[in-house]
PDB file of C-alpha atoms in Angstrom:
ATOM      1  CA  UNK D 176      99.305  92.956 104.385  1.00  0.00           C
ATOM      2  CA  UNK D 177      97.447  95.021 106.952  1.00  0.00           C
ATOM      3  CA  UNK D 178      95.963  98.639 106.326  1.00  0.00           C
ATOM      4  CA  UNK D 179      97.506 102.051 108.149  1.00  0.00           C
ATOM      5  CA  UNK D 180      96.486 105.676 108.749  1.00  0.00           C
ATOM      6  CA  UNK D 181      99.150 108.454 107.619  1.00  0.00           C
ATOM      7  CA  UNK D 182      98.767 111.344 109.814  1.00  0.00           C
ATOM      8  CA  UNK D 183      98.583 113.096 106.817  1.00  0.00           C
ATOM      9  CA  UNK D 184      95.079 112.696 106.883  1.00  0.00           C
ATOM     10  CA  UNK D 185      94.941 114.888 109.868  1.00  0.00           C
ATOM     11  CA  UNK D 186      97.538 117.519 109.180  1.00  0.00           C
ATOM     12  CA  UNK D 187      96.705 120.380 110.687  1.00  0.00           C
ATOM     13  CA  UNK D 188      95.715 118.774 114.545  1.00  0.00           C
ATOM     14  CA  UNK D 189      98.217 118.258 117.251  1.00  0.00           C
ATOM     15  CA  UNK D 190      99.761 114.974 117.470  1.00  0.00           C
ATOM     16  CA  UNK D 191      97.352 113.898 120.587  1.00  0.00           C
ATOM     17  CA  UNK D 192      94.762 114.907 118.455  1.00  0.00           C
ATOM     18  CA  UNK D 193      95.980 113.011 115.098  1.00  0.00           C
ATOM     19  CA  UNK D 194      96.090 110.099 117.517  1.00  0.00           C
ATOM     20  CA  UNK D 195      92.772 110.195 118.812  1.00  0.00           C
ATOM     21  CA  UNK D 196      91.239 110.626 115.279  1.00  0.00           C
ATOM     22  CA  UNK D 197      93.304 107.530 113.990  1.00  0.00           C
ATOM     23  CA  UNK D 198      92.521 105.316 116.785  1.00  0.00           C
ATOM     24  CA  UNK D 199      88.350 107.057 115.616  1.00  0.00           C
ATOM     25  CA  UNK D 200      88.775 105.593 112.772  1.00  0.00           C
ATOM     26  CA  UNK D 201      89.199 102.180 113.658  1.00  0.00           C
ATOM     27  CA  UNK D 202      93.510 102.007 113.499  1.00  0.00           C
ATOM     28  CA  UNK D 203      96.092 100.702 115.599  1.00  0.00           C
ATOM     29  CA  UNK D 204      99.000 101.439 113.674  1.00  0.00           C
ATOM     30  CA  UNK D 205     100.142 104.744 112.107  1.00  0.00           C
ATOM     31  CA  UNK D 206     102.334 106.382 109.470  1.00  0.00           C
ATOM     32  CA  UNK D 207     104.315 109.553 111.074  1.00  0.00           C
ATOM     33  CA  UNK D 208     104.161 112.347 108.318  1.00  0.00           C
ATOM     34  CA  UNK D 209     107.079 114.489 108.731  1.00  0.00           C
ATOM     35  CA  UNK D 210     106.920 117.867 107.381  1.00  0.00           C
ATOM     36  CA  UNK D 211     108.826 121.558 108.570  1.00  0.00           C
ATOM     37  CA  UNK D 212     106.138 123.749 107.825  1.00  0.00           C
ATOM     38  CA  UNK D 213     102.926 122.027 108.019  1.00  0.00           C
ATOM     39  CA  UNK D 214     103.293 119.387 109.660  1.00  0.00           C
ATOM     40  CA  UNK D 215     103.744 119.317 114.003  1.00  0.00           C
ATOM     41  CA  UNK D 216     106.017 116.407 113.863  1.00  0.00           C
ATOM     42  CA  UNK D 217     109.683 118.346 112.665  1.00  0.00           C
ATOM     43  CA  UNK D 218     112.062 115.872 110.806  1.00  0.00           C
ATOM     44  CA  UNK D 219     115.395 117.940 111.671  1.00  0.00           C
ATOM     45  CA  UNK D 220     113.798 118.125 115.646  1.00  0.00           C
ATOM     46  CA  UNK D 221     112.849 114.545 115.769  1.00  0.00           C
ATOM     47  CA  UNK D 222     115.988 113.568 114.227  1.00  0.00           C
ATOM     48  CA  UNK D 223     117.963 115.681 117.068  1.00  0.00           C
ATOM     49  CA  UNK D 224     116.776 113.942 119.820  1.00  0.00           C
ATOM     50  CA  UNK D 225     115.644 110.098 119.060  1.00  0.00           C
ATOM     51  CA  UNK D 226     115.426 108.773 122.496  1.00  0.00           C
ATOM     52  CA  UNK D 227     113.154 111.585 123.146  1.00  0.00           C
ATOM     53  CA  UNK D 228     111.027 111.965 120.661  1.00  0.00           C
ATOM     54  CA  UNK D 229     110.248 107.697 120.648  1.00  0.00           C
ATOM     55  CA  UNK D 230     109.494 108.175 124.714  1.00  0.00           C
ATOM     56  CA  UNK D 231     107.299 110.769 124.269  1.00  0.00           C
ATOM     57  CA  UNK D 232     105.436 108.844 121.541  1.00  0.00           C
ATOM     58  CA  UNK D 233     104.930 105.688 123.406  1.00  0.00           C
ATOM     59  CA  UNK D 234     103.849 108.286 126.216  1.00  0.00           C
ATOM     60  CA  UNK D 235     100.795 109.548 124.605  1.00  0.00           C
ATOM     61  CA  UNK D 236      99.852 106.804 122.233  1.00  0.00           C
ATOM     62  CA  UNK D 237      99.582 103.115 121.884  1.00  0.00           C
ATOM     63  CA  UNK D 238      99.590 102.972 118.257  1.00  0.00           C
ATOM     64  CA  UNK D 239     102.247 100.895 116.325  1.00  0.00           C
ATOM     65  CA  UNK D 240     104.095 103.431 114.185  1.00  0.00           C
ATOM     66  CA  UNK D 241     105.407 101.162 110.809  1.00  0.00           C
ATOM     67  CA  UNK D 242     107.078 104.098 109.149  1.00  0.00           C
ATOM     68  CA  UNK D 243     107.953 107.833 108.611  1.00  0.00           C
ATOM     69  CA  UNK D 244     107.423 109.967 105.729  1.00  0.00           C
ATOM     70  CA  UNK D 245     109.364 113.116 104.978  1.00  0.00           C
ATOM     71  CA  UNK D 246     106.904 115.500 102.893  1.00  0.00           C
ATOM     72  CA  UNK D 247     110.656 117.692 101.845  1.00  0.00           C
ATOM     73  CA  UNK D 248     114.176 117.169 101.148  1.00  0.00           C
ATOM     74  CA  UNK D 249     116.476 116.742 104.117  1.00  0.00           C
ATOM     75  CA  UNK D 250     119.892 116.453 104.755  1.00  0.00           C
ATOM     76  CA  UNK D 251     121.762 112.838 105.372  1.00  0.00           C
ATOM     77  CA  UNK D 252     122.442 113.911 108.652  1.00  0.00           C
ATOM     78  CA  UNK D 253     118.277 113.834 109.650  1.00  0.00           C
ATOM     79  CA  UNK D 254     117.971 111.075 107.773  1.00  0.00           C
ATOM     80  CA  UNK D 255     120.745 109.311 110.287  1.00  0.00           C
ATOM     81  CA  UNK D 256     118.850 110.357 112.891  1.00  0.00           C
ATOM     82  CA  UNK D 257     115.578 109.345 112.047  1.00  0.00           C
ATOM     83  CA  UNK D 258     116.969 105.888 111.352  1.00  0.00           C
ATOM     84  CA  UNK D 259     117.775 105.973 114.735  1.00  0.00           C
ATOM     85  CA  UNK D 260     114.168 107.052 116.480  1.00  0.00           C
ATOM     86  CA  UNK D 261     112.782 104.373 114.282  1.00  0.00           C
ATOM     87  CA  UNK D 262     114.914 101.721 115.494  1.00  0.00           C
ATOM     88  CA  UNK D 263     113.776 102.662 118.877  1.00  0.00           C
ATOM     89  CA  UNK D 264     110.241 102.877 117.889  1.00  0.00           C
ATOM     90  CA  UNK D 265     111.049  99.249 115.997  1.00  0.00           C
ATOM     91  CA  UNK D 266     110.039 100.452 112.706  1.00  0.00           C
ATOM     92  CA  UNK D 267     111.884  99.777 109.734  1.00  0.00           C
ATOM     93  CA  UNK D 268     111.192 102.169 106.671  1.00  0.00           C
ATOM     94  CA  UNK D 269     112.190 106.083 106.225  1.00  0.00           C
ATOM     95  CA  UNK D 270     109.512 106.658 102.733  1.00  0.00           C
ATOM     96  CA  UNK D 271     111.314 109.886 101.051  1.00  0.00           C
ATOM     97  CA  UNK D 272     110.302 112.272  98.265  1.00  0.00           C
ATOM     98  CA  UNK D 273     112.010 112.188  95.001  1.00  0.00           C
ATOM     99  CA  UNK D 274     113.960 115.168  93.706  1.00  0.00           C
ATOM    100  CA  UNK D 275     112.205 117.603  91.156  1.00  0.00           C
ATOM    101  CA  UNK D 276     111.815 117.027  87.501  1.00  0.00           C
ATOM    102  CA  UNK D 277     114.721 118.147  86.052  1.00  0.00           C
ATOM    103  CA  UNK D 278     117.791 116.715  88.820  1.00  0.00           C
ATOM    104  CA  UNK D 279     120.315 115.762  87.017  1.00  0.00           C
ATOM    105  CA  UNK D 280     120.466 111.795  87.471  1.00  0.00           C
ATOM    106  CA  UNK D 281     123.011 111.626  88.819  1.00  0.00           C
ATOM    107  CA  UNK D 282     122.766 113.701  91.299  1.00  0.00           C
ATOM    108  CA  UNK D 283     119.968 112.200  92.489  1.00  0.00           C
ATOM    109  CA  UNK D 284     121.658 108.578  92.673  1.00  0.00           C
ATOM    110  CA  UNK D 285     124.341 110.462  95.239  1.00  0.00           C
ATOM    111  CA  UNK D 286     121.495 111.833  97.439  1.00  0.00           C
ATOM    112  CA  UNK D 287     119.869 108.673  97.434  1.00  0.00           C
ATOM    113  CA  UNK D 288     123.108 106.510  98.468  1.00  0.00           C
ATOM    114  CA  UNK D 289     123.820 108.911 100.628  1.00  0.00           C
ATOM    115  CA  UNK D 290     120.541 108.117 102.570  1.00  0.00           C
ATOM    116  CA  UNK D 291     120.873 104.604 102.285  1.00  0.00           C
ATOM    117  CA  UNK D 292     124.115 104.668 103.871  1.00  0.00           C
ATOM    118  CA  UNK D 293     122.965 106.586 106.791  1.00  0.00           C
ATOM    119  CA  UNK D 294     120.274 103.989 107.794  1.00  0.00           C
ATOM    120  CA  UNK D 295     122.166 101.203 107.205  1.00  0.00           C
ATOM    121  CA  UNK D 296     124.098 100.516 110.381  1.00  0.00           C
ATOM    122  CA  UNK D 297     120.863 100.744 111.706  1.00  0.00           C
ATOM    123  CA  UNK D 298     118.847  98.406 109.599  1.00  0.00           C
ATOM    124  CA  UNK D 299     116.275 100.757 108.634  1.00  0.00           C
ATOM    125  CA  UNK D 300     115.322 100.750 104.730  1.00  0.00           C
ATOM    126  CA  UNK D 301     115.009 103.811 102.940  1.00  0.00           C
ATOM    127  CA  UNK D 302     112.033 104.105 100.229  1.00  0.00           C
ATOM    128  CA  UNK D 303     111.601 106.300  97.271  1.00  0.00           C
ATOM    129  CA  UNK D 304     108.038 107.655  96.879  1.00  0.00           C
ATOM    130  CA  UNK D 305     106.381 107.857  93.724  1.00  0.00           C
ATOM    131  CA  UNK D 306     104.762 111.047  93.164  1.00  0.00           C
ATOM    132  CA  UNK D 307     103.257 113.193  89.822  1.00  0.00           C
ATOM    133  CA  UNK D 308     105.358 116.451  89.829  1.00  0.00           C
ATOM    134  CA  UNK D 309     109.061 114.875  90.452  1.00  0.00           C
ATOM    135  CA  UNK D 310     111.537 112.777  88.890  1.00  0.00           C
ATOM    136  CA  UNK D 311     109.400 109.451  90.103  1.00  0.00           C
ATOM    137  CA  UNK D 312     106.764 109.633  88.326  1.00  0.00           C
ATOM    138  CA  UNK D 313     108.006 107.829  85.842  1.00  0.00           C
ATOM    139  CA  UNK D 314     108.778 104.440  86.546  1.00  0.00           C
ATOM    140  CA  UNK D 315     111.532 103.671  84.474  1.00  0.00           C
ATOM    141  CA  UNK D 316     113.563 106.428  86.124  1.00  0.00           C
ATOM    142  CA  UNK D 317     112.477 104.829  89.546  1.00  0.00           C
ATOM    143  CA  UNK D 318     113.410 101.586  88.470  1.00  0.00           C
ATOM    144  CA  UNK D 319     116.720 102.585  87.629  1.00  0.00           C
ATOM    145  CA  UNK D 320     117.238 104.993  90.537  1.00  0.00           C
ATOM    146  CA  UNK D 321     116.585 101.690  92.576  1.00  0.00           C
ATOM    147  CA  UNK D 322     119.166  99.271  90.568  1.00  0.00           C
ATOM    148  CA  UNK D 323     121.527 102.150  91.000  1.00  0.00           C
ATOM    149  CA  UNK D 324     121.234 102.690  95.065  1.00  0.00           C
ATOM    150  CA  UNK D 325     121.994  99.819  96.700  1.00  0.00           C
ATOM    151  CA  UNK D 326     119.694  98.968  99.419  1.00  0.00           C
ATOM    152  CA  UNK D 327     116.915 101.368  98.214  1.00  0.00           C
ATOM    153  CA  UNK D 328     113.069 100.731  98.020  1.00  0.00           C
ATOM    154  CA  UNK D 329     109.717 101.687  96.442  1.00  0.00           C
ATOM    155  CA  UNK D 330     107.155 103.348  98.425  1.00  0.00           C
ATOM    156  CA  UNK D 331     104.403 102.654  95.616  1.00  0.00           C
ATOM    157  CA  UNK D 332     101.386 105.251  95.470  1.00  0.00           C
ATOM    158  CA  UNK D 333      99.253 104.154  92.334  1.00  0.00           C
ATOM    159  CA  UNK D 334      98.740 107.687  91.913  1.00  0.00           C
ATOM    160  CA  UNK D 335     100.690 108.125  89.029  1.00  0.00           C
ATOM    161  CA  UNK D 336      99.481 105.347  87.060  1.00  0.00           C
ATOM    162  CA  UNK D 337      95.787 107.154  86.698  1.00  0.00           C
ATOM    163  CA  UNK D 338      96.831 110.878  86.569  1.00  0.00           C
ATOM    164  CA  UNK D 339      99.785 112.448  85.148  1.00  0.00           C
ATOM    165  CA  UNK D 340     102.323 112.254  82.133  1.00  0.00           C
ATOM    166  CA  UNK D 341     103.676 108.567  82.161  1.00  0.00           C
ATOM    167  CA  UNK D 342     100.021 106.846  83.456  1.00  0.00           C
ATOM    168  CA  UNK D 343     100.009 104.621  80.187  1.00  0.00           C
ATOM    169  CA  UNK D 344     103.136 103.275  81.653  1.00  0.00           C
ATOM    170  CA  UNK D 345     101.373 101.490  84.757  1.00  0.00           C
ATOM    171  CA  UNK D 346     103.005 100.836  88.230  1.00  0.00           C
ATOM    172  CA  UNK D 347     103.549  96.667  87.528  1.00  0.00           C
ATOM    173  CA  UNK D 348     107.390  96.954  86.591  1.00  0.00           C
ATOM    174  CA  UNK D 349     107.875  99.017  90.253  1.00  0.00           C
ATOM    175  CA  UNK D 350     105.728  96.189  92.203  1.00  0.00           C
ATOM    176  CA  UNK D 351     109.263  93.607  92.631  1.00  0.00           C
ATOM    177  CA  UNK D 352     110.876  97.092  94.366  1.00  0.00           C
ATOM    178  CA  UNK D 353     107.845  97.568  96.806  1.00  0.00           C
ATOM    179  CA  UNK D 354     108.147  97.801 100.865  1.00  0.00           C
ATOM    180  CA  UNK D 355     105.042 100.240 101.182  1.00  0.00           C
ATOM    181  CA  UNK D 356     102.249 101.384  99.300  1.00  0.00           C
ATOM    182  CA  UNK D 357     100.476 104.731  99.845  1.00  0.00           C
ATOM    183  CA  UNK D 358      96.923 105.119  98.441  1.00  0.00           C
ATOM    184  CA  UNK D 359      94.023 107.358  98.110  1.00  0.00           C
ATOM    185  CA  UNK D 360      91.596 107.350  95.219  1.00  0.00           C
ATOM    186  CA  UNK D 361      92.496 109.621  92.179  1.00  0.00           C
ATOM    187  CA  UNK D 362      90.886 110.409  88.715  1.00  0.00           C
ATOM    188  CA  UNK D 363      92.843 110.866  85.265  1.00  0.00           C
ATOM    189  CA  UNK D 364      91.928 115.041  86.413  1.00  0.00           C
ATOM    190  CA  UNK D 365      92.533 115.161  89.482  1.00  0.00           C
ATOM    191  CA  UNK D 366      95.141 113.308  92.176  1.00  0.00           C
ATOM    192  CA  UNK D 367      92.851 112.833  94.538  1.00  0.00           C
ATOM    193  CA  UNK D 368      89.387 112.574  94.421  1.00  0.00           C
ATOM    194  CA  UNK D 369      86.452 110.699  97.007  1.00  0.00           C
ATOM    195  CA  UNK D 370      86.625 107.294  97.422  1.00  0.00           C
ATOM    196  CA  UNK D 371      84.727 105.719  94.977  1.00  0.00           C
ATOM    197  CA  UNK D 372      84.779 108.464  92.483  1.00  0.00           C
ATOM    198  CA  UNK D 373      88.085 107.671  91.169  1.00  0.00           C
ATOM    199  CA  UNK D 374      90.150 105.234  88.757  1.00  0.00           C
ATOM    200  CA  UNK D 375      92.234 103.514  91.431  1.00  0.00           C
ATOM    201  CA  UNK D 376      91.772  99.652  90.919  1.00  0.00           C
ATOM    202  CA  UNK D 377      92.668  98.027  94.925  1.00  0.00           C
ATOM    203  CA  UNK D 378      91.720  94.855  94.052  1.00  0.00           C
ATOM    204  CA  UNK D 379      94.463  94.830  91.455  1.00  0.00           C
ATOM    205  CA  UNK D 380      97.127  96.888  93.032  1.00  0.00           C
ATOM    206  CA  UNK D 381      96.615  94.463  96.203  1.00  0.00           C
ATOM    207  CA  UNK D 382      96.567  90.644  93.933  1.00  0.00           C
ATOM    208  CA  UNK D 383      99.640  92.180  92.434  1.00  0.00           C
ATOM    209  CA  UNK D 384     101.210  92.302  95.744  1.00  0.00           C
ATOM    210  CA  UNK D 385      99.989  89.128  96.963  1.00  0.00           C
ATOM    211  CA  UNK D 386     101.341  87.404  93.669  1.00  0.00           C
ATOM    212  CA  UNK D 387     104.851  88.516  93.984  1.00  0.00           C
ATOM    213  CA  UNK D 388     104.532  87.828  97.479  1.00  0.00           C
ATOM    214  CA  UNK D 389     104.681  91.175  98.911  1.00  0.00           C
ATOM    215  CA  UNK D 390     103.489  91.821 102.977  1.00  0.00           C
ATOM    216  CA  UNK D 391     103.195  95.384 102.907  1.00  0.00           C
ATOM    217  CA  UNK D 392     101.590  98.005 104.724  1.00  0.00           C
ATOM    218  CA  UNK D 393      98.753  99.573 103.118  1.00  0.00           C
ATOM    219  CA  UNK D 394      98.920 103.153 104.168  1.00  0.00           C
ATOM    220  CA  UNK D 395      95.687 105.266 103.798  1.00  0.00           C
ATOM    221  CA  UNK D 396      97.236 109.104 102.778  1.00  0.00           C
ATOM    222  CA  UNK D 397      95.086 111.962 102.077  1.00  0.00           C
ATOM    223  CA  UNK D 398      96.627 114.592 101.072  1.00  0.00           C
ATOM    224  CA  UNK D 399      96.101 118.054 102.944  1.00  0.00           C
ATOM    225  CA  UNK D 400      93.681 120.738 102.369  1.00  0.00           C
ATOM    226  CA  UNK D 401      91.489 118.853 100.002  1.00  0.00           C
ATOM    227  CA  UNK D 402      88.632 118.432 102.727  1.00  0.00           C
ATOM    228  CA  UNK D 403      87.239 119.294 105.920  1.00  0.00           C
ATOM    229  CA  UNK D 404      88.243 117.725 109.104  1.00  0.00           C
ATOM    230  CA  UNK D 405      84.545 115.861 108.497  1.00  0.00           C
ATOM    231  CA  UNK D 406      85.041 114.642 105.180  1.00  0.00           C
ATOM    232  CA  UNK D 407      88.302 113.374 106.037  1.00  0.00           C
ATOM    233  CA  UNK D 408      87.369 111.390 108.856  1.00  0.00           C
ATOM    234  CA  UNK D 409      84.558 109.773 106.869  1.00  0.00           C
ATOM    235  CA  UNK D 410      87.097 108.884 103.799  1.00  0.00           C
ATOM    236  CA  UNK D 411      89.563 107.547 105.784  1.00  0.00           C
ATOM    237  CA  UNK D 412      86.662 104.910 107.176  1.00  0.00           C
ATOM    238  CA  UNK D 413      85.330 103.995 103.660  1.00  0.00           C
ATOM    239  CA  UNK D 414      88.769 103.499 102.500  1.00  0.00           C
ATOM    240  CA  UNK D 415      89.770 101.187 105.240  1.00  0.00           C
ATOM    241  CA  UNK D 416      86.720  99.216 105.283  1.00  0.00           C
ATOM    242  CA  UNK D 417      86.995  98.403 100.953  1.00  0.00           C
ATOM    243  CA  UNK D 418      90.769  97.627 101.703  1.00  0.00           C
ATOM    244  CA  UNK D 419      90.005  95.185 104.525  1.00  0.00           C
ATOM    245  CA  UNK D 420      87.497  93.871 102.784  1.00  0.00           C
ATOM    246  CA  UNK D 421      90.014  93.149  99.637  1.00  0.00           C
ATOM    247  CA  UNK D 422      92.563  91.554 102.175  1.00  0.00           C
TER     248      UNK D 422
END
């Protein structure tokens, strides 16, 4: 396992800023946060021109992107095309957001096949975030969502299992499904919190891993607006030195 930076963490800069703050922080490897509205890196843009958008990233950065991560719904068609800037960028997981609570199941299996089969050709696996709010945080709907979409993956973010409706539930039936873990520190009140202040166990989440013999990436993801560009840089540090230290 190794430990990452989501740009995430540094939402609201310009991507040669988010890569200068990363590489601060002591990373050489990066999750790309992809996001319409607040986000500057575009899923439907990137996905229009993959060649492109994978030159112009090894242009201005030498981190090691492992993955992207849509923060909205997108059409198979992106999804295609993001498969293909990541096999150029020689990444291998698209981490996407589950539908809202409420989706008929159904439904959601389609959307999710349908993504699956538009990386495929490509080799690129798709993941299915778990998240408070949507139809994954539960994790008998995720488990099932994942039986029922061939090819389909767990991004796990431990979240759930400390704050929301279905946290007595735990994350240990997802941790066969997991390709990618996503973590910050969160209290039974709040979803995130200060490292240190929270309920998140690492040392747990990560012998779980190492038990069912899982080499995953360890993303860092703070979650925008909940800090100052300070206090962010600083959390980001403290939560990559405990996980290193854990590895």
């Amino acid at each position: 396992m190794f430990v990452v930076a989501s740009s995430q963490c540094f939402w609201d800069l310009e991507p040669a800023q988010i890569y200068d703050r990363v590489q601060e922080t002591g990373f050489d490897k990066i999750e790309l946060w992809l996001d319409a509205e607040r986000s500057p890196f575009d899923p439907a843009e990137i996905a229009a021109d993959p060649e492109g958008f994978a030159n112009r990233f090894r242009e201005a950065t030498r981190l090691t992107p492992i993955a992207f991560q849509l923060g909205h719904d997108v059409s198979a068609e992106t999804i295609a095309g993001l498969g293909k800037v990541a096999k150029h960028l020689k990444f291998a997981t698209i981490a996407v957001p589950a539908s809202p609570n409420g989706t008929p199941f159904n439904e959601e299996i389609d959307r999710l096949r349908g993504f699956t089969a538009a990386t495929a050709a490509d080799g690129i696996r798709v993941t299915l975030m778990t998240k408070v709010g949507d139809l994954s945080e539960d994790p008998d709907t995720v488990r099932s969502l994942v039986e029922s979409a061939a090819g389909l993956g767990v991004t796990l973010d431990p979240t759930f299992a400390v704050t929301g409706p279905f946290r007595k539930l735990g994350y240990e039936s997802l941790v066969p499904y997991t390709h990618h873990v996503h973590l910050r520190d969160s209290s039974p009140d709040a979803v995130q919190v200060p490292v240190g202040l929270g309920e998140v166990d690492y040392a747990k989440l990560i012998n779980k891993l190492e038990r069912a013999g899982k080499r995953v990436p360890l993303t860092i993801d703070l979650l925008p607006d909940d800090s100052s560009l300070e206090t962010r840089l600083l959390e980001v540090r403290k939560l990559r030195m405990l996980l290193e230290t854990l590895l």
